[in-house]
Tab-separated table of C-alpha atoms and ligand atoms in Angstrom:
chain	number	residue	atom	x	y	z
A	59	MET	CA	-8.941	36.593	5.782
A	60	SER	CA	-7.261	39.632	7.664
A	61	ARG	CA	-4.696	40.328	10.064
A	62	SER	CA	-7.105	40.746	13.026
A	63	VAL	CA	-9.600	37.994	13.910
A	64	GLU	CA	-12.803	37.455	15.948
A	65	GLY	CA	-13.715	34.060	17.595
A	66	PHE	CA	-10.178	32.450	16.809
A	67	SER	CA	-10.326	29.931	19.617
A	68	LYS	CA	-13.638	28.364	18.376
A	69	TRP	CA	-12.148	27.587	14.972
A	70	THR	CA	-10.822	24.230	14.311
A	71	LYS	CA	-6.779	23.740	14.541
A	72	GLU	CA	-6.779	23.474	10.342
A	73	GLU	CA	-8.546	26.562	10.259
A	74	LYS	CA	-6.119	28.445	12.759
A	75	ILE	CA	-3.029	27.084	10.936
A	76	ALA	CA	-4.116	28.257	7.530
A	77	TRP	CA	-4.987	31.468	8.905
A	78	VAL	CA	-1.896	32.118	10.572
A	79	ALA	CA	0.155	30.564	7.846
A	80	LYS	CA	-1.437	32.832	5.141
A	81	ASN	CA	-1.487	36.040	7.225
A	82	TYR	CA	1.577	36.097	8.944
A	83	THR	CA	4.202	33.865	7.157
A	84	HIS	CA	6.170	34.379	3.687
A	85	GLN	CA	5.441	30.701	2.473
A	86	PRO	CA	2.252	29.418	3.720
A	87	ASP	CA	2.189	26.071	2.169
A	88	ASN	CA	5.940	25.591	3.884
A	89	SER	CA	4.991	26.914	7.252
A	90	ILE	CA	1.890	24.498	7.257
A	91	GLU	CA	4.071	21.622	6.434
A	92	LEU	CA	6.636	22.563	9.117
A	93	ILE	CA	3.813	23.279	11.674
A	94	LYS	CA	2.326	19.820	10.862
A	95	ASN	CA	5.668	18.054	10.932
A	96	TYR	CA	5.880	18.452	14.460
A	97	TRP	CA	2.504	16.712	15.249
A	98	ASN	CA	2.698	13.515	16.766
A	99	SER	CA	1.743	10.529	14.854
A	100	ASP	CA	-0.188	9.023	17.808
A	101	GLU	CA	-3.520	11.228	17.681
A	102	GLN	CA	-4.382	10.508	21.319
A	103	LEU	CA	-1.055	11.851	22.512
A	104	GLN	CA	-1.286	14.932	20.169
A	105	GLN	CA	-4.686	15.757	21.620
A	106	LEU	CA	-3.717	15.552	25.061
A	107	HIS	CA	-0.898	18.213	24.186
A	108	ASP	CA	-3.311	20.017	22.213
A	109	GLU	CA	-5.537	20.481	25.226
A	110	PHE	CA	-2.650	21.743	27.654
A	111	ILE	CA	-3.338	25.121	26.252
A	112	GLU	CA	-5.700	27.194	23.996
A	113	ASN	CA	-5.253	27.628	20.218
A	114	THR	CA	-2.447	25.069	20.207
A	115	ILE	CA	-1.344	24.632	16.458
A	116	SER	CA	1.712	22.156	17.040
A	117	ASN	CA	4.329	21.049	19.578
A	118	TYR	CA	7.504	22.893	20.388
A	119	TYR	CA	10.408	20.652	21.161
A	120	LEU	CA	13.260	21.127	23.858
A	121	PRO	CA	15.926	18.581	24.123
A	122	LEU	CA	15.513	16.168	27.129
A	123	GLY	CA	18.811	15.198	28.309
A	124	ILE	CA	20.008	13.307	31.308
A	125	ALA	CA	22.885	14.024	33.845
A	126	PRO	CA	24.182	11.139	35.361
A	127	ASN	CA	26.069	10.636	38.614
A	128	PHE	CA	24.613	12.705	40.985
A	129	LEU	CA	25.221	11.569	44.475
A	130	ILE	CA	22.858	13.369	46.607
A	131	ASP	CA	22.646	12.668	50.550
A	132	GLY	CA	24.011	9.239	49.673
A	133	THR	CA	21.865	8.217	46.661
A	134	TYR	CA	22.850	8.232	43.084
A	135	TYR	CA	20.263	10.107	40.754
A	136	ALA	CA	20.300	10.504	37.143
A	137	ILE	CA	18.834	13.811	36.556
A	138	PRO	CA	16.453	14.745	33.371
A	139	MET	CA	17.003	17.948	32.105
A	140	ALA	CA	14.981	19.978	29.327
A	141	ILE	CA	16.992	22.824	27.843
A	142	GLU	CA	17.983	24.213	24.884
A	143	GLU	CA	21.447	25.775	25.756
A	144	SER	CA	24.399	23.732	24.445
A	145	SER	CA	26.852	22.745	27.370
A	146	VAL	CA	24.373	22.672	30.397
A	147	VAL	CA	23.919	19.018	30.536
A	148	ALA	CA	27.460	18.320	30.008
A	149	ALA	CA	28.648	20.915	32.678
A	150	ALA	CA	26.263	19.534	35.121
A	151	SER	CA	27.279	15.841	34.493
A	152	LYS	CA	30.930	17.052	34.929
A	153	ALA	CA	30.331	18.535	38.158
A	154	ALA	CA	28.381	15.694	39.419
A	155	LYS	CA	30.953	13.195	38.667
A	156	TYR	CA	33.523	15.487	40.036
A	157	TRP	CA	31.648	15.721	43.441
A	158	SER	CA	30.537	11.965	43.578
A	159	THR	CA	34.252	11.185	44.457
A	160	ARG	CA	34.133	13.938	46.894
A	161	GLY	CA	31.325	12.969	49.163
A	162	GLY	CA	28.631	14.383	46.802
A	163	PHE	CA	26.086	16.944	47.618
A	164	THR	CA	24.203	17.130	50.898
A	165	THR	CA	20.855	18.896	51.243
A	166	GLU	CA	18.710	20.262	54.013
A	167	ILE	CA	14.932	21.298	53.783
A	168	LEU	CA	14.886	24.763	55.650
A	169	GLY	CA	10.983	25.112	55.201
A	170	THR	CA	8.069	24.438	53.053
A	171	GLU	CA	5.586	27.242	53.724
A	172	LYS	CA	3.840	29.070	50.954
A	173	ILE	CA	2.028	32.241	51.038
A	174	GLY	CA	-1.135	33.839	49.652
A	175	GLN	CA	-2.830	37.279	50.222
A	176	VAL	CA	-6.214	38.805	50.242
A	177	HIS	CA	-5.539	42.568	49.269
A	178	PHE	CA	-8.056	44.838	50.374
A	179	LEU	CA	-8.566	48.588	50.997
A	180	TYR	CA	-10.188	49.808	54.487
A	181	PRO	CA	-10.380	53.747	55.067
A	182	GLY	CA	-11.488	53.669	58.760
A	183	GLU	CA	-9.634	53.147	62.077
A	184	LYS	CA	-7.093	50.561	62.316
A	185	GLU	CA	-8.372	49.365	65.834
A	186	LYS	CA	-11.876	48.835	64.348
A	187	LEU	CA	-10.415	46.658	61.742
A	188	THR	CA	-8.193	44.551	64.136
A	189	ASP	CA	-11.412	44.053	66.301
A	190	PHE	CA	-13.484	42.885	63.435
A	191	PHE	CA	-10.750	40.575	62.152
A	192	ASN	CA	-10.308	38.899	65.430
A	193	SER	CA	-13.986	38.220	65.599
A	194	ILE	CA	-14.391	36.596	62.157
A	195	LYS	CA	-11.185	34.777	62.313
A	196	GLU	CA	-12.599	31.508	63.414
A	197	GLN	CA	-15.271	31.857	60.602
A	198	LEU	CA	-12.787	32.648	57.999
A	199	VAL	CA	-10.925	29.245	58.935
A	200	LYS	CA	-14.118	27.365	59.009
A	201	ASP	CA	-15.584	28.601	55.735
A	202	CYS	CA	-12.495	27.108	54.201
A	203	LYS	CA	-12.936	23.620	55.737
A	204	PRO	CA	-14.576	22.056	52.626
A	205	LEU	CA	-11.508	23.145	50.614
A	206	THR	CA	-8.701	22.283	53.233
A	207	ALA	CA	-10.012	18.889	54.508
A	208	ASN	CA	-8.362	16.876	51.818
A	209	MET	CA	-5.141	18.689	51.946
A	210	GLU	CA	-5.018	18.423	55.792
A	211	LYS	CA	-5.330	14.620	55.414
A	212	ARG	CA	-2.274	14.815	53.283
A	213	GLY	CA	-0.407	16.722	56.095
A	214	GLY	CA	-1.014	20.190	54.770
A	215	GLY	CA	-3.656	22.985	55.157
A	216	LEU	CA	-4.166	26.694	55.930
A	217	SER	CA	-1.576	27.285	58.862
A	218	SER	CA	-2.161	30.911	59.569
A	219	ILE	CA	-4.126	34.112	58.934
A	220	GLU	CA	-2.855	37.362	59.885
A	221	LEU	CA	-3.880	40.807	59.330
A	222	LYS	CA	-1.250	43.082	57.933
A	223	ASP	CA	-1.255	46.892	57.916
A	224	LYS	CA	0.349	48.048	54.883
A	225	THR	CA	-1.186	51.609	54.917
A	226	HIS	CA	2.408	53.293	55.263
A	227	ASP	CA	3.105	51.788	51.709
A	228	LEU	CA	-0.061	52.571	50.339
A	229	GLN	CA	-3.240	54.354	51.600
A	230	HIS	CA	-5.964	52.207	53.096
A	231	TYR	CA	-4.066	49.189	52.014
A	232	TYR	CA	-4.205	45.808	54.373
A	233	GLN	CA	-3.649	42.155	53.728
A	234	LEU	CA	-5.053	38.878	55.116
A	235	HIS	CA	-1.547	37.406	54.754
A	236	CYS	CA	-2.038	33.622	54.960
A	237	THR	CA	0.508	30.730	55.190
A	238	PHE	CA	-0.049	27.183	53.788
A	239	GLU	CA	1.505	23.819	53.716
A	240	THR	CA	0.704	22.031	50.414
A	241	ALA	CA	2.337	18.481	50.985
A	242	ASP	CA	3.455	17.106	47.559
A	243	ALA	CA	1.668	19.689	45.632
A	244	MET	CA	2.964	22.918	44.440
A	245	GLY	CA	-0.351	24.173	45.753
A	246	ALA	CA	-1.334	27.306	43.549
A	247	ASN	CA	-4.721	25.932	42.754
A	248	PHE	CA	-5.448	24.996	46.525
A	249	ILE	CA	-4.014	28.302	47.807
A	250	ASN	CA	-5.926	30.370	45.278
A	251	SER	CA	-9.181	28.585	46.081
A	252	CYS	CA	-8.525	29.075	49.785
A	253	LEU	CA	-7.867	32.751	49.068
A	254	GLU	CA	-11.000	33.342	47.201
A	255	GLN	CA	-13.082	31.653	49.776
A	256	LEU	CA	-11.388	33.866	52.365
A	257	SER	CA	-12.227	36.991	50.498
A	258	LYS	CA	-15.737	35.798	50.192
A	259	THR	CA	-16.043	35.341	53.904
A	260	LEU	CA	-14.458	38.584	54.438
A	261	GLU	CA	-16.553	40.642	52.095
A	262	ARG	CA	-19.861	39.103	53.681
A	263	GLU	CA	-18.684	39.562	57.323
A	264	ALA	CA	-17.794	43.418	56.388
A	265	ILE	CA	-21.134	43.740	55.405
A	266	ASN	CA	-22.720	42.205	58.268
A	267	HIS	CA	-20.454	44.200	60.737
A	268	HIS	CA	-20.684	47.383	58.708
A	269	ILE	CA	-17.206	47.646	58.008
A	270	ASP	CA	-16.136	49.387	54.870
A	271	VAL	CA	-13.908	46.653	53.220
A	272	GLU	CA	-13.291	46.655	49.438
A	273	VAL	CA	-11.231	43.561	48.409
A	274	VAL	CA	-9.075	44.214	45.475
A	275	MET	CA	-7.699	40.805	44.673
A	276	SER	CA	-6.766	37.340	45.984
A	277	ILE	CA	-3.764	35.363	45.062
A	278	LEU	CA	-0.802	33.389	46.029
A	279	SER	CA	2.403	35.106	46.322
A	280	ASN	CA	5.247	33.175	44.168
A	281	TYR	CA	7.820	34.960	46.727
A	282	VAL	CA	8.278	31.916	49.148
A	283	PRO	CA	11.228	33.024	51.551
A	284	ASN	CA	10.379	30.071	53.903
A	285	CYS	CA	10.107	27.425	51.196
A	286	ILE	CA	13.908	26.686	51.086
A	287	VAL	CA	16.349	24.128	50.468
A	288	ARG	CA	19.996	24.322	51.369
A	289	ALA	CA	22.376	22.333	48.805
A	290	LYS	CA	26.035	22.159	49.596
A	291	VAL	CA	29.298	20.575	48.624
A	292	SER	CA	32.354	20.410	50.803
A	293	CYS	CA	35.797	18.542	50.782
A	294	PRO	CA	39.543	19.235	52.004
A	295	ILE	CA	41.154	21.799	49.992
A	296	ASP	CA	43.835	19.332	48.685
A	297	GLU	CA	41.041	16.790	47.567
A	298	LEU	CA	40.030	19.600	45.154
A	299	GLY	CA	42.721	18.347	42.761
A	300	GLU	CA	44.667	20.328	40.224
A	301	ILE	CA	42.110	21.873	37.906
A	302	ALA	CA	43.240	23.271	34.305
A	303	SER	CA	46.763	23.541	35.881
A	304	VAL	CA	45.519	25.489	38.947
A	305	PRO	CA	46.801	24.205	42.292
A	306	PRO	CA	43.851	23.307	44.567
A	307	ARG	CA	44.427	26.186	47.187
A	308	GLU	CA	44.539	28.665	44.513
A	309	PHE	CA	41.645	27.256	42.802
A	310	ALA	CA	39.642	27.274	46.079
A	311	LYS	CA	40.622	30.949	46.832
A	312	LYS	CA	39.571	31.873	43.246
A	313	MET	CA	36.210	30.378	43.596
A	314	ILE	CA	35.729	32.386	46.670
A	315	GLN	CA	36.845	35.606	45.019
A	316	ALA	CA	34.398	34.901	42.151
A	317	VAL	CA	31.583	34.480	44.611
A	318	SER	CA	32.523	37.569	46.368
A	319	ILE	CA	32.359	39.483	43.199
A	320	ALA	CA	29.004	38.123	42.637
A	321	LYS	CA	28.118	39.439	46.160
A	322	ALA	CA	29.445	42.903	45.396
A	323	SER	CA	28.178	43.525	41.946
A	324	PRO	CA	24.552	43.089	40.823
A	325	TYR	CA	25.821	43.098	37.225
A	326	ARG	CA	27.878	39.818	37.892
A	327	ALA	CA	25.277	38.394	40.395
A	328	VAL	CA	22.663	38.297	37.648
A	329	THR	CA	24.797	36.327	35.302
A	330	HIS	CA	26.045	34.237	38.040
A	331	ASN	CA	22.515	33.406	39.222
A	332	LYS	CA	21.496	32.685	35.755
A	333	GLY	CA	24.059	30.073	35.777
A	334	ILE	CA	22.275	28.591	38.818
A	335	MET	CA	19.051	28.763	37.036
A	336	ASN	CA	20.483	26.916	33.914
A	337	GLY	CA	20.573	23.845	36.197
A	338	ILE	CA	17.321	24.712	37.969
A	339	ASP	CA	15.066	25.575	35.198
A	340	ALA	CA	15.861	22.477	33.189
A	341	VAL	CA	14.766	20.146	35.947
A	342	VAL	CA	11.761	22.179	36.716
A	343	ILE	CA	10.523	22.256	33.190
A	344	ALA	CA	11.627	18.459	32.900
A	345	THR	CA	9.252	17.496	35.901
A	346	GLY	CA	6.495	19.736	34.651
A	347	ASN	CA	6.794	22.503	37.218
A	348	ASP	CA	6.281	26.124	36.762
A	349	PHE	CA	9.661	27.735	35.962
A	350	ARG	CA	8.334	31.440	35.840
A	351	ALA	CA	7.366	31.175	39.361
A	352	ILE	CA	10.766	29.655	40.313
A	353	GLU	CA	12.614	32.200	38.484
A	354	ALA	CA	10.671	35.027	40.129
A	355	ALA	CA	11.034	33.545	43.765
A	356	ALA	CA	14.646	33.100	43.078
A	357	HIS	CA	15.491	36.578	41.961
A	358	ALA	CA	13.450	38.230	44.835
A	359	TYR	CA	15.104	36.083	47.100
A	360	ALA	CA	18.632	37.132	45.706
A	361	SER	CA	17.477	40.669	46.412
A	362	LYS	CA	16.316	40.109	50.048
A	363	ASP	CA	18.859	41.891	51.868
A	364	GLY	CA	18.328	45.361	49.894
A	365	GLN	CA	20.653	44.526	46.927
A	366	TYR	CA	20.654	41.808	44.422
A	367	SER	CA	23.483	39.567	44.917
A	368	SER	CA	24.783	35.859	44.569
A	369	LEU	CA	22.611	33.109	45.558
A	370	SER	CA	25.394	30.875	46.268
A	371	HIS	CA	28.287	31.160	48.813
A	372	ALA	CA	31.841	29.990	49.278
A	373	GLU	CA	34.113	29.514	52.129
A	374	ILE	CA	37.555	28.130	53.197
A	375	ASN	CA	37.038	26.920	56.834
A	376	GLY	CA	40.810	25.869	57.828
A	377	ASP	CA	41.641	23.248	55.402
A	378	GLN	CA	37.783	22.628	54.363
A	379	PHE	CA	36.489	24.191	51.103
A	380	SER	CA	32.661	24.727	51.096
A	381	PHE	CA	30.197	25.805	48.485
A	382	TRP	CA	26.514	26.205	49.112
A	383	MET	CA	23.126	27.765	48.198
A	384	ASP	CA	20.051	28.373	49.849
A	385	ILE	CA	17.089	28.629	47.435
A	386	PRO	CA	13.474	29.050	47.345
A	387	LEU	CA	11.612	26.256	45.302
A	388	ALA	CA	7.986	25.869	45.398
A	389	VAL	CA	7.561	22.618	43.256
A	390	GLY	CA	5.041	19.806	43.217
A	391	THR	CA	5.286	16.095	42.365
A	392	VAL	CA	1.346	15.687	42.215
A	393	GLY	CA	-1.171	17.829	40.351
A	394	GLY	CA	-0.625	19.984	37.390
A	395	LEU	CA	1.212	18.082	34.491
A	396	THR	CA	2.630	15.274	36.684
A	397	LYS	CA	0.518	12.616	35.890
A	398	LEU	CA	-0.632	14.163	32.376
A	399	HIS	CA	2.208	14.808	30.543
A	400	PRO	CA	3.747	11.141	29.632
A	401	LEU	CA	7.540	12.639	29.765
A	402	VAL	CA	7.014	14.419	32.935
A	403	LYS	CA	5.772	11.349	34.370
A	404	LEU	CA	8.613	9.572	33.209
A	405	ALA	CA	11.099	12.276	34.423
A	406	LEU	CA	9.590	11.820	37.743
A	407	GLU	CA	10.143	7.957	37.474
A	408	ILE	CA	13.748	8.325	36.401
A	409	LEU	CA	14.027	10.742	39.682
A	410	GLN	CA	12.589	7.598	41.517
A	411	ASN	CA	9.114	9.250	42.175
A	412	PRO	CA	10.339	11.939	44.548
A	413	SER	CA	8.325	13.884	47.193
A	414	ALA	CA	8.031	17.477	46.685
A	415	LYS	CA	10.861	17.807	49.528
A	416	ASP	CA	13.149	15.429	47.584
A	417	LEU	CA	12.396	17.383	44.336
A	418	MET	CA	13.509	20.442	46.043
A	419	ARG	CA	16.799	18.822	47.032
A	420	ILE	CA	17.413	17.331	43.485
A	421	ILE	CA	16.618	20.610	41.708
A	422	ALA	CA	18.676	22.665	44.211
A	423	VAL	CA	21.590	20.219	43.700
A	424	ALA	CA	21.438	20.799	39.752
A	425	GLY	CA	21.628	24.527	40.229
A	426	LEU	CA	24.456	24.191	42.644
A	427	ALA	CA	26.408	21.781	40.202
A	428	GLN	CA	25.820	24.124	37.293
A	429	ASN	CA	27.100	27.174	39.218
A	430	PHE	CA	30.167	25.173	40.418
A	431	ALA	CA	30.849	24.170	36.827
A	432	ALA	CA	30.312	27.618	35.305
A	433	VAL	CA	32.445	29.539	38.066
A	434	LYS	CA	35.075	26.805	37.985
A	435	SER	CA	35.499	27.151	34.102
A	436	LEU	CA	35.457	30.999	34.525
A	437	VAL	CA	38.151	31.239	37.035
A	438	THR	CA	40.536	28.579	35.217
A	439	THR	CA	40.176	28.079	31.370
A	440	GLY	CA	37.396	30.664	30.704
A	441	ILE	CA	33.829	29.229	29.581
A	442	GLN	CA	34.417	29.571	25.704
A	443	GLN	CA	36.248	26.416	25.419
A	444	GLY	CA	33.332	24.282	26.367
A	445	HIS	CA	30.733	26.416	24.597
A	446	MET	CA	32.543	26.693	21.445
A	447	LYS	CA	32.554	22.779	21.061
A	448	MET	CA	28.712	22.667	21.118
A	449	HIS	CA	28.355	25.834	19.334
A	450	LEU	CA	30.576	24.094	16.314
A	451	LEU	CA	28.194	21.593	16.417
A	452	ASN	CA	25.254	23.715	16.001
A	453	ILE	CA	26.933	25.393	13.154
A	454	LEU	CA	27.899	22.377	11.489
A	455	ASN	CA	24.029	21.040	11.853
A	456	GLN	CA	22.944	24.393	10.387
A	457	LEU	CA	25.231	23.911	7.421
A	458	GLY	CA	23.934	20.399	6.852
A	459	ALA	CA	27.162	18.657	7.658
A	460	THR	CA	27.206	14.812	7.531
A	461	VAL	CA	28.420	12.669	10.689
A	462	LYS	CA	31.901	11.984	9.115
A	463	GLU	CA	32.267	15.940	8.026
A	464	LYS	CA	31.410	16.786	11.728
A	465	GLU	CA	34.004	14.508	13.141
A	466	LEU	CA	36.665	15.891	10.801
A	467	LEU	CA	35.987	19.572	11.615
A	468	SER	CA	35.455	18.942	15.287
A	469	GLU	CA	39.135	17.684	15.357
A	470	GLU	CA	40.195	20.613	13.150
A	471	PHE	CA	38.482	23.339	15.260
A	472	LYS	CA	39.989	21.954	18.497
A	473	ASN	CA	42.571	24.837	18.523
A	474	LYS	CA	41.038	27.178	16.065
A	475	THR	CA	38.291	29.984	16.498
A	476	VAL	CA	34.802	29.000	16.146
A	477	SER	CA	32.686	31.420	13.975
A	478	PHE	CA	30.030	30.760	11.398
A	479	SER	CA	32.333	32.157	8.657
A	480	ASN	CA	35.089	30.103	9.541
A	481	VAL	CA	33.405	26.924	9.915
A	482	SER	CA	31.466	27.294	6.359
A	483	LYS	CA	34.976	28.098	4.767
A	484	ALA	CA	36.364	25.089	6.378
A	485	LEU	CA	33.546	22.857	5.395
A	486	ILE	CA	33.538	23.963	1.887
A	487	LYS	CA	37.126	23.367	1.704
A	488	LEU	CA	36.591	19.961	3.045
A	489	ARG	CA	34.189	19.050	0.390
A	490	SER	CA	36.209	20.448	-2.394
B	144	MEV	C1	25.651	30.791	30.477
B	144	MEV	O1	24.411	30.496	30.377
B	144	MEV	C2	25.875	30.785	32.123
B	144	MEV	C3	27.095	31.588	32.695
B	144	MEV	O2	27.256	32.775	32.124
B	144	MEV	C4	27.213	31.543	34.266
B	144	MEV	C5	28.307	32.461	34.763
B	144	MEV	O3	28.744	33.377	34.101
B	144	MEV	O4	28.454	32.250	36.147
B	144	MEV	C6	28.526	30.777	32.470
């Protein structure tokens, strides 16, 4: 055995585990035991998970929590959230409850357009390329028909193909810039298959027309500035109530100041938006969607005006306080893991088997609720109060505290600084 390996993917699971434990861990037997402890006793279920990726050795757990009381466009939802960060589910639930008595959340789908591009190089005259493109446009669409027919039946398909001149950015660089509608699917496979077909047709026709086209690659764009949902809360300022002894008007003003700061300072904006993504990613993961795509799109959108800025907005209009956000969310409720992963299936069932548009609404609301909860704490009590409660629990678990000890020390640390050494000292004292 050695630290480098060949043909690893062809080994059995047991062989892979033995190799990695022996070569990369200090106590191989303990490591093997730990890895196997996380296997599911239902062999069929375990095999299903093994086959999601290559070289699976075990499962990696995240807690799946429920944030109830989300009133969205007049319907109540209990939102499943998969996340490791303590206090996110609690904060979401609190914000949901708070807004449920103030009209709830409203949403609006502003667009569902997806984008993909064939990137290619062409060193000749632009006019010649434009004529060529116009002459093959119909053929491009026609050759995609076998791929788009089913999606068209579901109300989606290839919506447009445009030739884009990018030679100002990069020598000889052009794109076939394509837009798609993908109904309830996230659509990555559909879009990429169409794009690969488009590039084949482009190359074939270029040869036939003696046009010097070199395709570099074909791939969807995860930047989807026209696949946007708006989530909003709004109520008369007086109905905001006193929050942590801050009167309603002052609280509303502080919220607006906090959002203005996130708009003015990229350093603050990144953290502000991270709070939004706490809510968004948790639902995206619970519903089996691609959180990396969602993250990439959200942060690109946050920079759309040339400087990274807040994704959310706040305003006082007369006596009305409003807090809202527009966010790109390319998600699906069919395809991918949605039917395969039993917990994803269950999460979608808990959400009443939403369409992709409804899931966009729910996810955006979870993000807005999280942002509201975080900024509310920041401008009133500070966030450590809430965080420390969960942090304390994590430390106590790490120290092996019993249920009774956790109860007693939670009470004791209500007004004390939580640190690992303080908590371990208090636990030792309690036990003695
Ligand atoms: C922590 O995960 C998220 C916050 O930092 C967000 C924020 O600062 O707005 C609390």
